[in-house]
XYZ file of C-alpha atoms in Angstrom:
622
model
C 99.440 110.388 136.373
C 102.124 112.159 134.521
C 102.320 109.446 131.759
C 98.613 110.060 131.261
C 99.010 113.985 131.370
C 101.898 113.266 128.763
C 99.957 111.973 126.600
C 96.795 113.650 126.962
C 98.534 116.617 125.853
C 100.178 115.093 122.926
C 97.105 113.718 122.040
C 95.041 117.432 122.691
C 98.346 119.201 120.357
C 97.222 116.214 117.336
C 93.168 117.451 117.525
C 94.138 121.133 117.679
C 96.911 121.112 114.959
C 96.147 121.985 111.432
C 98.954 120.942 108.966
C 99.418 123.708 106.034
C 98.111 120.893 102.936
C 96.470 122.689 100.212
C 96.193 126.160 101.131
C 94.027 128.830 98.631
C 97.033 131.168 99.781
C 98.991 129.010 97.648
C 97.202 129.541 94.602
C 99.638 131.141 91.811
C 98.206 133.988 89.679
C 97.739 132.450 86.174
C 99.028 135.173 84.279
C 102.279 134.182 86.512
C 102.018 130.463 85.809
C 104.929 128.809 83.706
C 102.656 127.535 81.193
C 100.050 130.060 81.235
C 95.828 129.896 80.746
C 96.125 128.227 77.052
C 93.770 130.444 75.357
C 93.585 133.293 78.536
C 90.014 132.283 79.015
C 88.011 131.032 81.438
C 86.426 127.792 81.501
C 83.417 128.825 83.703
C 81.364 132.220 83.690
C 78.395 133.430 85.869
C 75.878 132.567 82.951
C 76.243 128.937 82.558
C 74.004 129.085 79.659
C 76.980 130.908 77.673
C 79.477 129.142 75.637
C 82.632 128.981 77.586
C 85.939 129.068 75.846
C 88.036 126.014 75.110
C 91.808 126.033 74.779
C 91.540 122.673 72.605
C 88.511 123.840 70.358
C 88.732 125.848 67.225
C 85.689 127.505 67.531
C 86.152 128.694 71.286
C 85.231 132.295 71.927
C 87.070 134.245 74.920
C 84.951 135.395 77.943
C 86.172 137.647 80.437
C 83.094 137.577 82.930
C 84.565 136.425 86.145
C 82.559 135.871 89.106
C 82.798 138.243 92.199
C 81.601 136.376 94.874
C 84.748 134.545 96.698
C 84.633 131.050 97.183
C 84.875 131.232 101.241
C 83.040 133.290 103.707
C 84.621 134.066 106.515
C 82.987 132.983 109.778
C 81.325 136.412 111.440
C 79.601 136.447 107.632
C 76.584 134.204 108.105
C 74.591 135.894 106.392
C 70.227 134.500 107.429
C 70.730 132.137 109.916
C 69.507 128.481 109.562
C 66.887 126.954 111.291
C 68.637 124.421 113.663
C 68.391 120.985 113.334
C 68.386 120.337 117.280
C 66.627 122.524 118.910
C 62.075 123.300 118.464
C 61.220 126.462 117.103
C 60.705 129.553 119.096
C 58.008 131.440 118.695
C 59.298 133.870 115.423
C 60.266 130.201 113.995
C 63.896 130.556 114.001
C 65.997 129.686 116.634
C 70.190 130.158 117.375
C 72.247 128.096 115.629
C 74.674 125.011 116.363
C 78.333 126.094 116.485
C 78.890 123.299 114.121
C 75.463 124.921 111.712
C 77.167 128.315 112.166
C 80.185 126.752 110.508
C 78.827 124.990 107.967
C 77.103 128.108 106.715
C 80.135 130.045 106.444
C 81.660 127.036 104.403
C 78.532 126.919 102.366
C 76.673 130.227 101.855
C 73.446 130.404 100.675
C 72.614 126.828 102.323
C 71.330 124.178 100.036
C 73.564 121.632 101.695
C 76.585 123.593 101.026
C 75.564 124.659 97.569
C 73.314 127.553 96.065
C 71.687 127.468 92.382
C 74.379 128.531 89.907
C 77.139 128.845 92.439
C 79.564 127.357 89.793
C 83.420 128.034 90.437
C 85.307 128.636 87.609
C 88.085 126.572 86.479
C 90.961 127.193 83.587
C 91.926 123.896 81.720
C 95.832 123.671 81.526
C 97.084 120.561 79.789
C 96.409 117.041 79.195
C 98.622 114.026 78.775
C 98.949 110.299 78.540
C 98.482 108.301 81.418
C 99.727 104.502 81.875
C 98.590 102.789 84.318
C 98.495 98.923 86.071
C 94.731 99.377 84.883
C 94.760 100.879 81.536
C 95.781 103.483 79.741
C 93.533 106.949 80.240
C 94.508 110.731 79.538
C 94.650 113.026 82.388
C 93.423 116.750 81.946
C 94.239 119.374 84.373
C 92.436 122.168 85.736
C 93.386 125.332 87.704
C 90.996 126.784 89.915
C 90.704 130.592 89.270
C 91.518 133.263 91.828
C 89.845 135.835 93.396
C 90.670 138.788 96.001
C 88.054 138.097 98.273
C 88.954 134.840 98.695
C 92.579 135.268 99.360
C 92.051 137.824 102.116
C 90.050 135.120 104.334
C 91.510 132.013 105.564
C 89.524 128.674 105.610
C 87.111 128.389 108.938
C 88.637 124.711 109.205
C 91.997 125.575 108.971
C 94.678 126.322 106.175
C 94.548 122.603 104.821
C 90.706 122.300 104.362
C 88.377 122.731 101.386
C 88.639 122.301 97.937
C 92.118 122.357 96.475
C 92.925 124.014 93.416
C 93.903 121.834 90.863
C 91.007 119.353 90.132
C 91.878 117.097 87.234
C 90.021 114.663 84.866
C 90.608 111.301 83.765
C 89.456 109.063 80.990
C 90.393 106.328 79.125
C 92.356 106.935 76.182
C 90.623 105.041 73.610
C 87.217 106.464 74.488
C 87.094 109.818 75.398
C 83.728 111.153 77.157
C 83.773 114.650 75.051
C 80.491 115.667 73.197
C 79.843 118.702 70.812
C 79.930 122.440 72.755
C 77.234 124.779 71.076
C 76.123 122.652 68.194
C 73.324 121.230 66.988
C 73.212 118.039 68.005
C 73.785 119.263 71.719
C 76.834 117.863 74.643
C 76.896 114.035 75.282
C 74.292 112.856 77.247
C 73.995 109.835 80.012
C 77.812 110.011 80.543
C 79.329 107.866 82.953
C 81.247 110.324 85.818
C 82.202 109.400 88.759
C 83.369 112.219 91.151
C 85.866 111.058 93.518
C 87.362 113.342 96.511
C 91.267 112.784 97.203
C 92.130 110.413 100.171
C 95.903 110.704 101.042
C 95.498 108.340 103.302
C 94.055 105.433 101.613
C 95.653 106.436 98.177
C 99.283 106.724 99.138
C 99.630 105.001 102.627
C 97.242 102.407 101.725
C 95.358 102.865 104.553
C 92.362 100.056 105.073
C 90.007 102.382 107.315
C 87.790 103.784 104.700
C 87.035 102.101 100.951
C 88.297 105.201 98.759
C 91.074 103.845 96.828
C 88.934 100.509 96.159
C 86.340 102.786 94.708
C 88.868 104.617 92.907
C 89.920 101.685 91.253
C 86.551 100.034 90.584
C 85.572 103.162 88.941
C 89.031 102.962 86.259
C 88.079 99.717 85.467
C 84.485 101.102 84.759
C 85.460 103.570 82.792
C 88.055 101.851 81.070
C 85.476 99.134 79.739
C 82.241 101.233 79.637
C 83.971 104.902 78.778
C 83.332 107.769 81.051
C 85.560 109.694 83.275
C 86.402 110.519 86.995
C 86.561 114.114 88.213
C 89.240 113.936 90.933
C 89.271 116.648 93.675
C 91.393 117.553 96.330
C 88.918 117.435 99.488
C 90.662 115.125 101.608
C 88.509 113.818 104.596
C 85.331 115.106 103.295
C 86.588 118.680 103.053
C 88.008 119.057 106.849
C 91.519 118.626 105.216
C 94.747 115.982 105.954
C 95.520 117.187 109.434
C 91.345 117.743 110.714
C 91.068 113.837 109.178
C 93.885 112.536 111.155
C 92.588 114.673 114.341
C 88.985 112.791 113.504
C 91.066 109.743 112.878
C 92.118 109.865 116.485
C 89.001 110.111 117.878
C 87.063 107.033 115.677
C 90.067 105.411 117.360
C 88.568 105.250 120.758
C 84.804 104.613 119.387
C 83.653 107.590 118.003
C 81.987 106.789 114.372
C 82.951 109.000 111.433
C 79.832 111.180 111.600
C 80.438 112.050 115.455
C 84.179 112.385 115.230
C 83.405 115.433 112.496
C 81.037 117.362 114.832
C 83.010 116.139 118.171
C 85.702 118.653 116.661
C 83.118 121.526 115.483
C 82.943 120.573 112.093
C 79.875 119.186 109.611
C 79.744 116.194 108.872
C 80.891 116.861 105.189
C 82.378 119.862 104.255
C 82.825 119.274 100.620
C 82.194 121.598 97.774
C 81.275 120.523 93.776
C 81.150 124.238 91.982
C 84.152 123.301 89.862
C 81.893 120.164 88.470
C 79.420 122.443 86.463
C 82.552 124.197 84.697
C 84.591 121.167 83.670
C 81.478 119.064 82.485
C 80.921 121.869 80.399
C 84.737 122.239 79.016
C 84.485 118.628 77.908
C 80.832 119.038 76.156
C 79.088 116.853 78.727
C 75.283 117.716 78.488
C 74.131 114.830 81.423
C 75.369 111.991 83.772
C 75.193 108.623 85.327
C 76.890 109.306 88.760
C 79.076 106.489 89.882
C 78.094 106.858 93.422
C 76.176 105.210 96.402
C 75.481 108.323 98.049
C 72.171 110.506 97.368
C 73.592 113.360 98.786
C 75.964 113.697 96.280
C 73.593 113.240 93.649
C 71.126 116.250 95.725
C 74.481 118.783 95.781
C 75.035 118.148 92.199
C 71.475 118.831 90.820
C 71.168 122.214 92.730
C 74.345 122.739 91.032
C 72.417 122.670 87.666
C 74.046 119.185 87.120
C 71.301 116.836 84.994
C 71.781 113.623 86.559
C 70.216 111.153 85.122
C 71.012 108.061 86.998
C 73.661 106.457 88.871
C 75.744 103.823 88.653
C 76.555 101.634 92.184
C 80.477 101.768 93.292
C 80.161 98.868 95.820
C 83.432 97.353 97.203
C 83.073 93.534 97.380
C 83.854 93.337 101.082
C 84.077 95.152 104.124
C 87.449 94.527 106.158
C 87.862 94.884 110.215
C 89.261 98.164 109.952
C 86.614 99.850 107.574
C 83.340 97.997 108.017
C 82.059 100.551 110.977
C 82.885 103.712 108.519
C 80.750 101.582 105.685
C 78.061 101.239 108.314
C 77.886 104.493 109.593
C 77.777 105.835 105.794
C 74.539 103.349 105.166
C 72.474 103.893 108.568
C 73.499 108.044 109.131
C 73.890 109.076 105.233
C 72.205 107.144 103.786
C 74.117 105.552 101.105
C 72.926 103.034 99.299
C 73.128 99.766 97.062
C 75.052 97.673 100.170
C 73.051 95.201 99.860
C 73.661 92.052 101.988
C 77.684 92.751 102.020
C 78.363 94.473 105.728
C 76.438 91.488 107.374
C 78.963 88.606 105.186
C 81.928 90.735 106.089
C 84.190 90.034 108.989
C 83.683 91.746 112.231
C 84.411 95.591 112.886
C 87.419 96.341 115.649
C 85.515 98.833 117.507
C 81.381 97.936 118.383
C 79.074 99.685 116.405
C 77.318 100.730 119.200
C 79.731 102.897 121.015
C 78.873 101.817 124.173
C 82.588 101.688 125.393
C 82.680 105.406 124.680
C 79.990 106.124 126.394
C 82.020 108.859 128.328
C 82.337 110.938 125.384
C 78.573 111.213 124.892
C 77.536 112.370 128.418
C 75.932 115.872 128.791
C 78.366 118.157 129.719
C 76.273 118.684 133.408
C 76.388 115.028 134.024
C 80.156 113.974 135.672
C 81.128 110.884 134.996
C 80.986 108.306 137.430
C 84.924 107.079 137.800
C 86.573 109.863 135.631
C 89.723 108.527 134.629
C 91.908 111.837 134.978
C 90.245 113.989 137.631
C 92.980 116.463 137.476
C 92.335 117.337 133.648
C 88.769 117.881 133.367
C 88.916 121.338 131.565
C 88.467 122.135 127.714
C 88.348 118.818 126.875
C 91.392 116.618 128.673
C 88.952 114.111 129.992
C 88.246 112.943 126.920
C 92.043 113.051 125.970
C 93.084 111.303 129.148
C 90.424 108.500 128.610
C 91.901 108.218 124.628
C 95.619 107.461 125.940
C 94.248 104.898 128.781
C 92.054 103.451 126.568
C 94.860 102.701 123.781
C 97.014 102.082 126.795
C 94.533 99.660 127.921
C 93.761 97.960 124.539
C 95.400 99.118 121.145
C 93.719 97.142 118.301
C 97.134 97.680 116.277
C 99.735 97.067 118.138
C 101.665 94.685 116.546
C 103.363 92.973 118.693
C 104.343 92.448 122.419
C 106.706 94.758 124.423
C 106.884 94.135 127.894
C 106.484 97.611 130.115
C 108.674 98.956 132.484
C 106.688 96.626 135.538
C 107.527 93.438 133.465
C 104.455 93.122 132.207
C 102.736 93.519 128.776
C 98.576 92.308 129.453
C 98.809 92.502 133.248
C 98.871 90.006 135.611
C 95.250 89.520 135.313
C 95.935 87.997 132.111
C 97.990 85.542 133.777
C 96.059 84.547 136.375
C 92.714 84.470 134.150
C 94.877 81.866 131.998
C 95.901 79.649 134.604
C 92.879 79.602 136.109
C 91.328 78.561 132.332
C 94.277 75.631 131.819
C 93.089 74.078 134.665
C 89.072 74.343 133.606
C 90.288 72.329 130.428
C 90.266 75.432 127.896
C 92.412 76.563 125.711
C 94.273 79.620 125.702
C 96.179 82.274 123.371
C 99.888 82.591 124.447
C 102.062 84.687 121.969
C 105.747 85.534 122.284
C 107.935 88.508 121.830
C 108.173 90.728 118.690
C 111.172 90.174 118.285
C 111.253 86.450 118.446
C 108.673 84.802 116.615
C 105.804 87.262 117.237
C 103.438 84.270 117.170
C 100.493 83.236 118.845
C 99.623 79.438 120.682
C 97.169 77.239 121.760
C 97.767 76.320 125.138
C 96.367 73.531 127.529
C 96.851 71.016 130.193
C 97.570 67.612 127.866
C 96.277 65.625 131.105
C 92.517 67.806 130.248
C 92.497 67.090 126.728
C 89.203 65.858 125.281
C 89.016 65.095 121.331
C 87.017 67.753 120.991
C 89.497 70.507 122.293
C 91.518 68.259 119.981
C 89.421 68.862 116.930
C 89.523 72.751 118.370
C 92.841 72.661 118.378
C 93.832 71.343 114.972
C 90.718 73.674 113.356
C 92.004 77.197 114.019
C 95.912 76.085 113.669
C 98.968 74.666 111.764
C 97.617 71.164 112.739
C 101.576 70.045 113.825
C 100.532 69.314 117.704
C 103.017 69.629 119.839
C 103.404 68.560 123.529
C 106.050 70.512 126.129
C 107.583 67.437 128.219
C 110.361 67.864 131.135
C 113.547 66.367 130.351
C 113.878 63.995 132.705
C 109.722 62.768 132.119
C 111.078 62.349 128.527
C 114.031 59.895 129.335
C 111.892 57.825 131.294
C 109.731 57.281 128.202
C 112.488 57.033 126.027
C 112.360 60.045 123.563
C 115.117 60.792 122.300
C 115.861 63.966 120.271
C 114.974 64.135 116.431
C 118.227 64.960 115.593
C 121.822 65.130 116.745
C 122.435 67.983 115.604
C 119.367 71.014 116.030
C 119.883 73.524 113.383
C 116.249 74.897 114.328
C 116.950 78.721 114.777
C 114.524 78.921 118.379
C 116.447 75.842 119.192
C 113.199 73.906 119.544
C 114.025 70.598 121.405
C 112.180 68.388 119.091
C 112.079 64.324 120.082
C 111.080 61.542 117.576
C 106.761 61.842 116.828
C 104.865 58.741 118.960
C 101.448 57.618 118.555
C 99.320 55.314 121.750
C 100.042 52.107 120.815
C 96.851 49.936 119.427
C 96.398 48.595 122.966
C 94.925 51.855 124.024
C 92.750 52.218 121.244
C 94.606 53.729 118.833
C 93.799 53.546 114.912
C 95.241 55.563 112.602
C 97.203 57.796 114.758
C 95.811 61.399 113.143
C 92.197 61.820 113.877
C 91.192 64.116 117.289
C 90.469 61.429 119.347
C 93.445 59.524 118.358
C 95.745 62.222 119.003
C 93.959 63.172 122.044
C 94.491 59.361 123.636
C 98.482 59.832 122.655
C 98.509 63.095 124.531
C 96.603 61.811 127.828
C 99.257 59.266 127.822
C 102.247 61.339 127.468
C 100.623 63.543 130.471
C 99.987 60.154 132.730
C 102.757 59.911 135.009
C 102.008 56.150 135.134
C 102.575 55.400 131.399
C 105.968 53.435 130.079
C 107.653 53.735 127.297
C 106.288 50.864 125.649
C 102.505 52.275 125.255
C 104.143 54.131 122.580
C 105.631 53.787 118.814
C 107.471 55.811 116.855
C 107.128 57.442 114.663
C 103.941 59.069 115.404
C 101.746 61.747 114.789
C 101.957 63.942 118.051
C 105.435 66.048 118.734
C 107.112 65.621 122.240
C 109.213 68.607 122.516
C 111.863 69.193 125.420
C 111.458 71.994 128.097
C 114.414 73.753 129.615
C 114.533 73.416 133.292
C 112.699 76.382 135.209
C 110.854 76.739 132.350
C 110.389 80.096 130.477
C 112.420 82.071 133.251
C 115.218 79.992 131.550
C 113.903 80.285 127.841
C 111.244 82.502 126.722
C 109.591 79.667 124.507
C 106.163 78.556 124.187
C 107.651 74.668 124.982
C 108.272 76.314 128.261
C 105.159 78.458 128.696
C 102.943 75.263 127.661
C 104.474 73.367 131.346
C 104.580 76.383 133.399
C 100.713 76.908 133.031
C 100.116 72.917 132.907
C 102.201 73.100 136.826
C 100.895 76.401 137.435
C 97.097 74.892 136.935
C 97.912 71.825 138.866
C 97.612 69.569 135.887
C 100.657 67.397 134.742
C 103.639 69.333 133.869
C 102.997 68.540 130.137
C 101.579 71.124 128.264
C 99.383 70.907 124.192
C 100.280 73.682 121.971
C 100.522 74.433 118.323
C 100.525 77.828 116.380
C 97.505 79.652 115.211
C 97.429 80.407 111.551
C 95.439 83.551 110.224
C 91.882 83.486 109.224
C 91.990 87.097 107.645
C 95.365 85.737 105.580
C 95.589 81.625 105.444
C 98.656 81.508 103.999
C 100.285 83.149 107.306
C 100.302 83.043 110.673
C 98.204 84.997 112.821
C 100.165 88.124 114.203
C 98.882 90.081 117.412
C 96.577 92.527 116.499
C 93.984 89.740 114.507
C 95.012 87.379 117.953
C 93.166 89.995 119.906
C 90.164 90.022 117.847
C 90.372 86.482 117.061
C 90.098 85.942 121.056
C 87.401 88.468 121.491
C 85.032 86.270 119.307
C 85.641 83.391 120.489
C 86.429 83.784 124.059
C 90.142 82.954 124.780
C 91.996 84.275 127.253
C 94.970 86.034 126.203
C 98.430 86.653 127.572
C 102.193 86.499 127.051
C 105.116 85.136 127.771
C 106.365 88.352 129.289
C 103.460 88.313 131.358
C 103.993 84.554 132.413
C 107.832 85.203 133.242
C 106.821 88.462 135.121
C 104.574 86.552 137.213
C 106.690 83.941 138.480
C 109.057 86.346 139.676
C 106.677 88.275 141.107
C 104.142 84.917 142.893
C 108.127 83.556 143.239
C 109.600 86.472 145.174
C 106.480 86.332 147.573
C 106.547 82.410 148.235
């Protein structure tokens, strides 16, 4: 119990901390900036009908009108109160509002989604400048989100990292720039291709594979590189909550939660971000309409209260969905309803976590309703249940841990594992053994040789490196006369290798490689009654020499291929071979894809640690 309460409290401190990201308080004046306004104007005004200055243009005019409604309302400023989404009218038609509502209207006055008619936040441009990139070249124009006194005197409801940042920039390529004509004629450019694209630390700099922002983000320079265009960039990391809410929310899709629930689990909507600054920079660069590079109607809904003409959209799709972010893709098609997915979540590999949640089930309850075997009794207050349950649950089953560290009992999967695998070896199955991080950090099929069937054979060489293997004892291997491979073993595991056999054509041998050919050598090797003359060499099946008392003497998988042969009452001569990577073919699999690999296909899984563990434990006893 104090691990857990450890840990649950580490875990409550992540959720309740809000990291100091991009904070309005740091907003410098702009008559204090080092480069200044260029021009002193502007960019937006409250009459978006009016010309607005242009540092770049030579027939900008100055405005002065600044707007004087701040960008944030603080929280005990809600203004009418919503009609809640939850809960059936009362009988004047309006009833209380949702915590999470409450918020969302103090984010968003005015409601509209977030967004009144001409709310438009003004912007100042500051410079622009080349831009190479491993894509293309573009130019990069910066903005500066204006000040105001009202909104430095309140603090974000979500926390000092949250909401929009203030220094939203454009980009383009160079060699066709997206600018039309301001207050001519002929009018702004129409149908322009913009995509508007909300920062993701996350994904962007740590390459993080749990969402599909920085593959949009590059599928829409490409665009724009070939087609023309230009991406808005904001800073609105995880949807608006900010970097240390997302990592907080992060935490919680970690143990099931989907990205729509972990939002409002922690009191916040669903998306929290703001567009106002769009209005003002589409018209700094002359931009009259758009084709939004987006899959998500709500966007395109925000933006047209915003007085943004959109005039179609263009899909960002990403090709493929990968184990870590195809449950965020399908949470964003079936609960906001983005579009244009087509058939490409269903030919993408499994999700880690189920889509149904049903293993967080605990989370969900109704507050009234106790669970039935609450996992930390002693912390059920202000939300430590659901803390304590997190830690066992990664405790239990982390989907990244990468490799295997044996705890302070001896064991890494339990003993359970163990006995679950012996008890498979001697049904005939195979089974997932992998080894230490620190050795090879590997993963083998595993199974009684005496039990082999050319089938498990053909099972076998499918899903691995193909080089089968067989762990002998020593002395079993002099009798048959297999001698080592080499004098002298430069192998850096020290991998006893003999010289390869094959059955001899007597038993019905042809070739030597196919499943069933290799699955008559291995019988043979197994058969206690065999001589050394039923085989040749070379062959096609690897004898390879176990130390004595097995993997408490070497932590191999040679050794851990006869234990659980003995241990299952088969032969003490053990199949195995190393399982390569689906996700990554040219490598072999590692432990977190192991654990989902076994999940789909039924293999029990364990580890050498566990295996040595429980012979001294079933050992000790005897």
């Amino acid at each position: 119990m104090p691990v857990i309460f450890q840990n649950s409290l580490a875990l409550m401190s992540l959720l309740m901390s809000v990291a100091i990201v991009q904070s309005f308080a740091s907003l410098s004046p702009s008559s204090k900036a080092p480069w200044g306004t260029r021009g002193g104007a502007h960019v937006a005004t409250n009459d978006l009908s009016e010309s607005t200055s242009l540092a770049m243009s030579k027939d900008r005019r100055k405005s002065n009108s600044v707007p004087s409604s701040p960008i944030l309302h603080s929280l005990n400023e809600y203004g009418d109160l919503p009609r809640s989404k939850n809960a059936q009218d009362g009988a004047n038609g309006v009833t209380k509002p949702s915590d999470g509502e409450m918020l969302e209207n103090a984010i968003f006055p005015g409601g509209g989604g977030g967004f009144s008619d001409g709310s438009a936040t003004p912007v100042t441009f500051v410079a622009e400048t080349n831009l190479p990139t491993d894509i293309g070249h573009f130019r990069l124009r910066a903005y500066r989100v204006e000040e105001f006194e009202q909104a430095l005197a309140s603090s974000n409801p979500l926390g000092p990292g949250a909401g929009l940042g203030p220094e939203p920039c454009v980009i383009f390529a160079s060699d066709k720039p997206p600018f039309g004509n301001r207050g001519g004629e002929r009018g702004g450019a129409k149908a322009v291709p913009i995509r508007i694209h909300d920062q993701c630390f996350t994904s962007e700099v740590f390459r993080s594979r749990r969402c599909d922002c920085k593959e949009q983000l590059n599928m829409a320079l490409s665009y724009i590189r070939e087609n023309g265009g230009a991406i808005i960039y904001l800073q609105q990391e995880g949807r608006g909550i900010g970097l240390a809410n997302k990592i907080a929310a992060y935490s919680l899709q970690d143990v099931g939660l989907d990205t729509v629930d972990a939002n409002t689990h922690l009191g916040f909507p669903e998306d929290c971000r703001t567009y106002g600054v769009v209005p003002s920079i589409l018209k700094d660069m002359g931009i009259d309409s758009i084709q939004l590079m987006t899959n998500n109607p709500r966007k395109v809904e925000r933006l047209s209260s915003l007085g943004v003409d959109v005039v179609g959209t263009v899909p960002m799709v990403v090709p493929t969905a990968n184990p870590y972010n195809k449950k965020y893709l399908e949470t964003k098609q079936k609960r906001m309803r983005h579009a244009n997915f087509g058939s490409m979540l269903e030919a993408s590999p499994n999700a880690i976590m189920s889509a149904d949640d049903s293993h967080v089930e605990f989370m969900l309850r109704e507050a009234n309703v106790p669970p039935e075997e609450p996992l930390a009794e002693e912390y059920i207050n202000d939300g430590e249940e659901m803390a304590a349950n997190a830690v066992t649950v990664a405790l239990m089953d982390d989907p990244y841990q990468s490799g295997v560290v044996a705890s302070d009992d001896g064991y890494c999967f339990g003993r359970k594992s163990v006995e679950e695998a012996i008890a498979a070896v001697a049904r005939g199955e195979l089974i997932v053994v992998v080894d230490d991080e620190s050795r090879e950090n590997e993963g083998d099929f595993i199974m009684a040789a005496d039990l082999c069937t050319p089938e498990k054979m053909a099972e076998f060489i499918r899903y691995s490196s193909g080089v089968i293997c067989i762990g002998m004892e020593g002395h079993r291997m002099d009798e048959l006369e297999l001698p080592a491979m080499v004098v002298d073993n430069e192998d850096p595991k020290e991998t006893a290798f003999s010289v390869t056999v094959d059955a001899t054509e007597e038993h019905g041998i042809t070739t030597g490689i196919s499943a069933r050919d290799r699955c008559i050598t291995s019988k043979m090797l197994a058969n206690g009654d065999a001589k050394a003359s039923d085989f040749h060499r070379p062959g096609h099946i690897f004898p390879l020499r176990a130390k004595e008392n097995g993997v408490l003497t070497r932590d191999g998988h040679t050794e851990a291929a006869v234990d659980f042969a003995r241990l299952a009452g088969s032969s003490p001569a053990g199949l195995l071979c190393e399982i390569v990577s689906e996700e990554h073919p040219t490598e072999m699999a590692r432990l977190p894809e192991l654990k989902r690999f076994c999940k789909r296909h039924g293999y029990v899984l364990t580890s050498i640690a566990d295996l040595q563990q429980y012979r001294r434990d079933t050992e000790n006893e005897a």
